[in-house]
Short mmCIF file of C-alpha atoms and ligand atoms in Angstrom, two decimals:
data_model
loop_
_atom_site.label_atom_id
_atom_site.label_comp_id
_atom_site.label_asym_id
_atom_site.label_seq_id
_atom_site.Cartn_x
_atom_site.Cartn_y
_atom_site.Cartn_z
CA UNK Z 1 99.00 -264.97 27.38
CA UNK Z 2 98.20 -264.55 31.03
CA UNK Z 3 98.89 -261.11 32.95
CA UNK Z 4 101.12 -263.11 35.34
CA UNK Z 5 103.30 -264.61 32.23
CA UNK Z 6 103.57 -260.71 30.79
CA UNK Z 7 104.35 -259.20 34.16
CA UNK Z 8 107.45 -261.63 34.50
CA UNK Z 9 108.41 -260.90 30.78
CA UNK Z 10 108.72 -257.26 32.02
CA UNK Z 11 110.23 -258.20 35.33
CA UNK Z 12 114.21 -256.71 35.42
CA UNK Z 13 116.40 -259.60 33.78
CA UNK Z 14 118.31 -261.36 36.42
CA UNK Z 15 121.53 -263.74 35.04
CA UNK Z 16 124.02 -264.49 37.74
CA UNK Z 17 126.65 -262.67 35.83
CA UNK Z 18 124.57 -259.75 35.82
CA UNK Z 19 123.98 -259.86 39.88
CA UNK Z 20 127.87 -260.14 40.25
CA UNK Z 21 128.50 -257.19 38.45
CA UNK Z 22 126.31 -255.39 40.31
CA UNK Z 23 127.64 -256.33 43.57
CA UNK Z 24 131.13 -255.12 42.10
CA UNK Z 25 129.84 -252.10 41.68
CA UNK Z 26 128.66 -251.24 44.94
CA UNK Z 27 131.18 -252.58 46.93
CA UNK Z 28 133.36 -249.96 46.67
CA UNK Z 29 130.39 -247.48 47.81
CA UNK Z 30 130.24 -250.07 51.10
CA UNK Z 31 127.00 -251.14 49.95
CA UNK Z 32 125.93 -254.71 50.30
CA UNK Z 33 122.78 -256.79 49.27
CA UNK Z 34 120.70 -258.29 51.95
CA UNK Z 35 119.24 -260.74 50.39
CA UNK Z 36 122.49 -262.83 49.54
CA UNK Z 37 123.06 -263.08 53.65
CA UNK Z 38 119.69 -262.96 54.78
CA UNK Z 39 119.06 -266.33 56.09
CA UNK Z 40 122.59 -266.52 57.20
CA UNK Z 41 122.05 -263.03 59.74
CA UNK Z 42 118.73 -264.96 60.70
CA UNK Z 43 119.33 -268.31 61.28
CA UNK Z 44 116.40 -270.59 62.11
CA UNK Z 45 117.71 -271.63 65.41
CA UNK Z 46 121.42 -270.83 66.39
CA UNK Z 47 124.58 -271.59 64.26
CA UNK Z 48 127.15 -270.74 66.16
CA UNK Z 49 130.86 -271.61 64.62
CA UNK Z 50 131.94 -272.88 68.21
CA UNK Z 51 132.99 -276.61 68.60
CA UNK Z 52 132.83 -278.99 71.57
CA UNK Z 53 136.38 -279.35 72.76
CA UNK Z 54 137.87 -280.84 76.18
CA UNK Z 55 141.52 -279.96 77.70
CA UNK Z 56 142.85 -282.69 79.89
CA UNK Z 57 144.48 -281.32 82.62
CA UNK Z 58 147.01 -284.01 84.16
CA UNK Z 59 148.73 -285.63 80.69
CA UNK Z 60 148.34 -282.40 78.42
CA UNK Z 61 147.91 -278.88 80.15
CA UNK Z 62 149.95 -279.32 83.16
CA UNK Z 63 153.14 -280.29 81.98
CA UNK Z 64 153.19 -277.47 79.35
CA UNK Z 65 152.13 -275.02 81.76
CA UNK Z 66 155.10 -276.19 83.36
CA UNK Z 67 157.13 -275.60 81.00
CA UNK Z 68 156.27 -271.94 80.30
CA UNK Z 69 157.71 -271.73 83.64
CA UNK Z 70 161.14 -272.07 82.36
CA UNK Z 71 160.36 -269.76 79.54
CA UNK Z 72 158.78 -266.81 81.09
CA UNK Z 73 158.12 -265.62 84.84
CA UNK Z 74 154.78 -264.51 86.18
CA UNK Z 75 156.23 -260.84 86.51
CA UNK Z 76 157.20 -260.55 82.80
CA UNK Z 77 154.47 -262.22 81.50
CA UNK Z 78 152.06 -260.19 83.58
CA UNK Z 79 149.54 -263.32 83.60
CA UNK Z 80 151.60 -266.50 82.61
CA UNK Z 81 148.53 -267.99 80.88
CA UNK Z 82 147.62 -271.04 78.46
CA UNK Z 83 144.61 -269.65 76.77
CA UNK Z 84 141.98 -272.25 76.11
CA UNK Z 85 141.00 -270.94 72.23
CA UNK Z 86 137.81 -272.50 70.65
CA UNK Z 87 139.18 -275.02 67.87
CA UNK Z 88 137.34 -273.01 65.58
CA UNK Z 89 137.94 -269.84 66.89
CA UNK Z 90 141.98 -270.01 66.96
CA UNK Z 91 143.55 -266.35 67.59
CA UNK Z 92 140.80 -264.76 68.96
CA UNK Z 93 141.30 -265.62 72.65
CA UNK Z 94 137.44 -267.11 72.95
CA UNK Z 95 136.57 -270.37 74.38
CA UNK Z 96 133.31 -269.12 73.01
CA UNK Z 97 131.81 -266.15 70.86
CA UNK Z 98 131.58 -264.25 74.21
CA UNK Z 99 134.10 -265.84 77.05
CA UNK Z 100 137.27 -266.05 77.12
CA UNK Z 101 139.07 -268.88 79.47
CA UNK Z 102 142.50 -269.54 80.28
CA UNK Z 103 144.73 -271.65 82.94
CA UNK Z 104 146.94 -269.51 84.81
CA UNK Z 105 149.91 -270.62 86.77
CA UNK Z 106 151.91 -269.32 89.62
CA UNK Z 107 155.04 -270.89 90.77
CA UNK Z 108 156.34 -270.33 94.91
CA UNK Z 109 157.69 -266.94 95.25
CA UNK Z 110 156.02 -265.46 91.97
CA UNK Z 111 153.76 -261.92 91.79
CA UNK Z 112 151.27 -261.34 89.20
CA UNK Z 113 151.49 -257.29 89.57
CA UNK Z 114 148.40 -255.32 90.14
CA UNK Z 115 146.39 -253.80 87.49
CA UNK Z 116 142.36 -253.10 86.78
CA UNK Z 117 140.30 -253.56 83.56
CA UNK Z 118 136.83 -253.08 82.65
CA UNK Z 119 136.37 -256.90 82.03
CA UNK Z 120 135.47 -259.03 84.92
CA UNK Z 121 136.98 -261.91 86.05
CA UNK Z 122 136.28 -265.11 87.76
CA UNK Z 123 138.85 -267.73 88.96
CA UNK Z 124 137.99 -270.99 89.71
CA UNK Z 125 140.98 -272.79 91.40
CA UNK Z 126 142.09 -275.58 89.46
CA UNK Z 127 145.68 -277.19 91.20
CA UNK Z 128 147.76 -276.37 94.45
CA UNK Z 129 147.30 -274.43 97.41
CA UNK Z 130 149.66 -271.65 98.51
CA UNK Z 131 148.75 -268.66 96.21
CA UNK Z 132 146.24 -265.65 97.14
CA UNK Z 133 144.45 -262.61 94.91
CA UNK Z 134 144.40 -259.18 96.59
CA UNK Z 135 141.03 -257.94 95.45
CA UNK Z 136 140.39 -254.10 96.32
CA UNK Z 137 142.62 -253.85 99.34
CA UNK Z 138 141.37 -257.66 100.43
CA UNK Z 139 143.40 -260.62 99.97
CA UNK Z 140 141.90 -264.22 99.71
CA UNK Z 141 143.69 -267.18 99.97
CA UNK Z 142 142.94 -269.66 97.19
CA UNK Z 143 142.48 -273.51 97.89
CA UNK Z 144 141.48 -276.16 94.96
CA UNK Z 145 137.86 -275.48 94.20
CA UNK Z 146 137.24 -271.96 95.65
CA UNK Z 147 135.52 -269.36 93.19
CA UNK Z 148 136.93 -266.16 93.45
CA UNK Z 149 135.46 -263.13 91.91
CA UNK Z 150 137.53 -259.54 90.45
CA UNK Z 151 134.68 -257.28 89.64
CA UNK Z 152 135.06 -254.76 86.47
CA UNK Z 153 137.29 -251.60 87.32
CA UNK Z 154 138.51 -253.82 90.87
CA UNK Z 155 142.55 -253.71 91.40
CA UNK Z 156 143.90 -257.22 91.66
CA UNK Z 157 147.39 -258.92 91.80
CA UNK Z 158 147.95 -262.28 92.71
CA UNK Z 159 150.81 -264.17 94.62
CA UNK Z 160 152.01 -267.40 95.51
CA UNK Z 161 153.72 -267.20 99.04
CA UNK Z 162 152.88 -270.66 100.17
CA UNK Z 163 150.70 -271.93 103.32
CA UNK Z 164 151.16 -274.23 106.06
CA UNK Z 165 154.63 -275.70 105.25
CA UNK Z 166 153.53 -276.09 101.64
CA UNK Z 167 155.10 -274.55 98.54
CA UNK Z 168 154.05 -275.44 95.14
CA UNK Z 169 152.77 -274.45 91.60
CA UNK Z 170 149.10 -273.06 91.81
CA UNK Z 171 147.06 -273.24 89.03
CA UNK Z 172 143.65 -271.73 88.18
CA UNK Z 173 141.01 -271.37 85.61
CA UNK Z 174 140.36 -267.80 84.85
CA UNK Z 175 136.86 -266.79 83.03
CA UNK Z 176 136.57 -263.32 81.40
CA UNK Z 177 134.17 -260.96 79.58
CA UNK Z 178 136.70 -260.38 77.21
CA UNK Z 179 135.27 -261.19 73.77
CA UNK Z 180 131.96 -259.52 74.91
CA UNK Z 181 133.84 -256.23 76.03
CA UNK Z 182 135.52 -256.35 72.47
CA UNK Z 183 132.24 -256.74 70.96
CA UNK Z 184 131.45 -253.71 72.82
CA UNK Z 185 134.84 -251.87 72.22
CA UNK Z 186 133.89 -250.58 75.84
CA UNK Z 187 137.51 -252.00 77.54
CA UNK Z 188 139.85 -249.89 79.50
CA UNK Z 189 142.60 -250.71 81.48
CA UNK Z 190 145.30 -249.58 84.02
CA UNK Z 191 148.38 -250.46 85.75
CA UNK Z 192 148.53 -249.90 89.28
CA UNK Z 193 151.78 -247.79 90.47
CA UNK Z 194 152.51 -250.19 93.19
CA UNK Z 195 153.32 -254.07 91.99
CA UNK Z 196 151.35 -255.42 94.78
CA UNK Z 197 148.23 -253.88 96.59
CA UNK Z 198 148.23 -252.89 100.30
CA UNK Z 199 146.43 -254.91 102.23
CA UNK Z 200 143.47 -252.58 103.97
CA UNK Z 201 140.88 -255.21 105.11
CA UNK Z 202 141.97 -258.77 107.00
CA UNK Z 203 141.02 -261.96 105.31
CA UNK Z 204 137.59 -263.19 105.17
CA UNK Z 205 135.76 -259.70 105.54
CA UNK Z 206 133.63 -259.53 102.87
CA UNK Z 207 132.75 -263.22 103.27
CA UNK Z 208 132.10 -262.17 106.69
CA UNK Z 209 130.01 -259.27 106.21
CA UNK Z 210 128.33 -260.71 103.08
CA UNK Z 211 128.36 -264.49 102.87
CA UNK Z 212 125.94 -266.10 105.74
CA UNK Z 213 122.66 -264.69 104.40
CA UNK Z 214 123.01 -261.60 106.22
CA UNK Z 215 124.29 -258.19 104.91
CA UNK Z 216 125.46 -254.94 106.73
CA UNK Z 217 122.62 -252.49 107.26
CA UNK Z 218 123.27 -249.18 105.85
CA UNK Z 219 125.28 -250.48 103.35
CA UNK Z 220 125.46 -248.65 100.04
CA UNK Z 221 127.03 -251.12 97.27
CA UNK Z 222 126.60 -248.85 94.10
CA UNK Z 223 127.71 -252.19 91.72
CA UNK Z 224 126.30 -255.01 89.83
CA UNK Z 225 128.61 -257.45 91.31
CA UNK Z 226 128.72 -259.44 94.20
CA UNK Z 227 130.34 -257.93 97.16
CA UNK Z 228 131.79 -261.52 98.17
CA UNK Z 229 134.73 -262.21 96.30
CA UNK Z 230 135.40 -265.62 97.43
CA UNK Z 231 132.76 -268.46 97.23
CA UNK Z 232 135.13 -270.93 99.14
CA UNK Z 233 134.70 -274.55 97.75
CA UNK Z 234 134.33 -276.06 101.90
CA UNK Z 235 130.98 -274.31 101.42
CA UNK Z 236 129.44 -275.03 98.63
CA UNK Z 237 130.59 -278.81 98.58
CA UNK Z 238 128.75 -279.09 102.04
CA UNK Z 239 125.60 -278.25 100.13
CA UNK Z 240 125.92 -280.20 97.47
CA UNK Z 241 126.43 -283.32 100.08
CA UNK Z 242 123.55 -282.69 101.51
CA UNK Z 243 121.17 -282.49 99.17
CA UNK Z 244 122.87 -285.68 98.01
CA UNK Z 245 121.58 -287.14 101.12
CA UNK Z 246 118.23 -285.89 101.26
CA UNK Z 247 116.69 -285.74 97.41
CA UNK Z 248 116.83 -287.03 94.32
CA UNK Z 249 118.81 -285.55 91.45
CA UNK Z 250 116.98 -283.55 89.05
CA UNK Z 251 117.09 -285.87 85.61
CA UNK Z 252 119.28 -283.31 83.41
CA UNK Z 253 121.43 -281.56 85.52
CA UNK Z 254 121.82 -283.69 88.74
CA UNK Z 255 122.06 -281.51 92.06
CA UNK Z 256 123.10 -278.12 90.33
CA UNK Z 257 122.93 -274.94 92.06
CA UNK Z 258 124.18 -271.22 91.24
CA UNK Z 259 126.19 -269.21 92.78
CA UNK Z 260 124.51 -265.70 93.81
CA UNK Z 261 125.08 -262.09 94.50
CA UNK Z 262 123.69 -261.70 98.15
CA UNK Z 263 122.55 -258.01 97.28
CA UNK Z 264 120.36 -259.27 94.40
CA UNK Z 265 119.84 -262.72 94.25
CA UNK Z 266 121.21 -262.95 90.72
CA UNK Z 267 124.65 -264.01 89.05
CA UNK Z 268 127.64 -263.18 91.20
CA UNK Z 269 128.74 -260.53 88.15
CA UNK Z 270 126.65 -258.69 85.41
CA UNK Z 271 128.43 -260.65 82.45
CA UNK Z 272 128.77 -264.17 83.76
CA UNK Z 273 126.76 -266.55 85.32
CA UNK Z 274 128.38 -269.56 87.57
CA UNK Z 275 127.36 -272.87 89.24
CA UNK Z 276 128.52 -275.92 90.89
CA UNK Z 277 126.71 -279.00 90.42
CA UNK Z 278 127.25 -282.82 91.77
CA UNK Z 279 126.33 -285.91 89.71
CA UNK Z 280 125.63 -288.96 91.90
CA UNK Z 281 127.86 -291.97 90.61
CA UNK Z 282 125.65 -293.95 87.99
CA UNK Z 283 123.70 -290.50 87.48
CA UNK Z 284 122.45 -290.65 83.63
CA UNK Z 285 121.46 -287.33 82.60
CA UNK Z 286 118.48 -286.73 80.19
CA UNK Z 287 119.46 -284.09 77.00
CA UNK Z 288 119.46 -280.27 77.49
CA UNK Z 289 120.69 -277.00 76.14
CA UNK Z 290 120.50 -273.49 76.23
CA UNK Z 291 121.74 -270.49 74.25
CA UNK Z 292 124.20 -270.20 76.73
CA UNK Z 293 127.50 -271.68 75.84
CA UNK Z 294 129.24 -273.14 78.91
CA UNK Z 295 132.58 -273.73 80.14
CA UNK Z 296 133.15 -276.72 82.51
CA UNK Z 297 135.52 -277.47 85.11
CA UNK Z 298 135.35 -280.70 86.85
CA UNK Z 299 136.77 -280.45 90.40
CA UNK Z 300 135.83 -284.54 91.67
CA UNK Z 301 134.96 -287.37 89.82
CA UNK Z 302 134.55 -288.95 86.56
CA UNK Z 303 132.28 -289.33 83.93
CA UNK Z 304 131.24 -288.46 79.89
CA UNK Z 305 129.96 -285.02 78.71
CA UNK Z 306 127.75 -285.81 75.69
CA UNK Z 307 127.89 -282.98 73.31
CA UNK Z 308 126.27 -282.74 70.00
CA UNK Z 309 126.87 -286.29 68.61
CA UNK Z 310 130.91 -286.66 70.21
CA UNK Z 311 131.39 -287.96 73.60
CA UNK Z 312 134.44 -286.33 75.84
CA UNK Z 313 135.04 -288.69 78.87
CA UNK Z 314 136.22 -286.19 81.63
CA UNK Z 315 138.04 -286.64 84.78
CA UNK Z 316 139.62 -283.86 88.14
CA UNK Z 317 141.08 -280.81 86.57
CA UNK Z 318 139.65 -281.29 82.78
CA UNK Z 319 138.11 -278.16 81.45
CA UNK Z 320 135.30 -278.69 78.37
CA UNK Z 321 133.02 -276.11 76.74
CA UNK Z 322 129.59 -276.40 75.47
CA UNK Z 323 128.97 -274.72 72.66
CA UNK Z 324 125.48 -272.54 72.33
CA UNK Z 325 122.33 -274.88 71.66
CA UNK Z 326 124.45 -277.89 71.65
CA UNK Z 327 122.70 -281.10 73.35
CA UNK Z 328 124.68 -281.91 76.54
CA UNK Z 329 123.98 -285.17 78.21
CA UNK Z 330 125.94 -285.75 81.50
CA UNK Z 331 127.03 -289.23 82.87
CA UNK Z 332 128.78 -289.89 85.71
CA UNK Z 333 130.85 -293.30 87.00
CA UNK Z 334 131.95 -291.86 90.20
CA UNK Z 335 130.41 -289.20 92.13
CA UNK Z 336 131.34 -285.98 90.07
CA UNK Z 337 131.47 -282.30 90.79
CA UNK Z 338 131.57 -280.03 87.65
CA UNK Z 339 131.88 -275.87 87.92
CA UNK Z 340 130.68 -274.33 85.41
CA UNK Z 341 129.99 -270.34 83.60
CA UNK Z 342 128.42 -268.77 80.83
CA UNK Z 343 127.20 -265.56 79.48
CA UNK Z 344 123.68 -266.12 81.08
CA UNK Z 345 122.35 -263.09 82.99
CA UNK Z 346 123.43 -261.12 79.52
CA UNK Z 347 121.12 -263.04 77.51
CA UNK Z 348 118.26 -262.92 80.61
CA UNK Z 349 119.08 -259.16 81.04
CA UNK Z 350 118.38 -259.39 76.60
CA UNK Z 351 114.99 -261.30 77.32
CA UNK Z 352 116.70 -264.15 74.91
CA UNK Z 353 118.11 -266.96 76.94
CA UNK Z 354 116.25 -269.99 75.70
CA UNK Z 355 116.62 -273.52 77.26
CA UNK Z 356 115.20 -277.07 76.52
CA UNK Z 357 114.84 -279.85 78.17
CA UNK Z 358 114.71 -282.89 76.20
C1 1HN O 1 143.76 -260.76 83.56
O1 1HN O 1 143.95 -259.59 84.29
C2 1HN O 1 144.03 -261.69 84.67
O2 1HN O 1 144.38 -260.73 86.38
C3 1HN O 1 143.89 -263.05 83.64
O3 1HN O 1 144.69 -262.79 86.48
C4 1HN O 1 143.92 -263.34 82.61
C5 1HN O 1 143.30 -262.68 80.35
C6 1HN O 1 143.07 -260.79 79.60
C7 1HN O 1 143.12 -260.13 79.94
C8 1HN O 1 143.14 -259.93 81.33
C9 1HN O 1 144.08 -262.04 85.85
C10 1HN O 1 143.44 -262.23 81.72
C11 1HN O 1 143.52 -260.92 81.91
#
């Protein structure tokens, strides 16, 4: 008999019944066998539970949002929002494992009261004019396509007083790092004593100070979040239009720019990166993927997002989600402009962001 065989003979008995009985004995002691879960814990490549999905605005979400306005006021709701839940993560207020997204409605005359929280928020204006948000005493009028931030722990309230004779419902996409903060158990929040903040600075003040490739001297910002509260669509769109005239689109992403914190060159918020891209009519992009799952909001135009094996036709105001590491290919049948956001700055800080351009 070989020495190997004799060693095997001496090895412990290991019928699956015996293993199962052993697991039963250790479970009440809060112990678990790593060898049963090792491969799932450290997958060869990302194994997200998230699935791709698209929410149609004009036909589906808008009518439902309008119905919600008959059920509850913005004031009673605090924030009247339909949460965009990843179909594979029901009940978790998550569009990806790390990010929250929702569509918020504010009717003419309504107020969403002032509060603050550790969670960082972005607003991307989808539909309607005449609403404002006030962030730390600076009021900003919201127009479709504007990208607005609410930094961590900044007071914020919203209202809809109308503008230039326009009085209409206003809807925006909220993106927050809620699941991330829940993961860290690091969330705090408080309500303001005032329903609506006192306006302390003129509109456009932060943009005048930081929005023109210049920043005030003797400014000590002291937070990792951008000092610009609003990145107006008109300016970002103008940049994309110039690029479209001047150069060929990138084969994977078209003309794609990222929004920056002018003080650091990094993302506007420490947890969320944001982008705006133009896909020229007829664009047929190459396949790419990244470990940062992304949420897209369509501003203009039509096309198709091929995500994994599925095709999602998109049009203005639709929202779709691309899970981590899912192959993505974008086609445009008209000039299309897409806003998007992801948890990229967190993955970059951890040194784990991975991308592939195929
Ligand atoms: C929040 O404060 C807003 O201020 C929107 O508009 C969505 C979702 C969860 C928690 C706080 C807002 C939110 C939120």
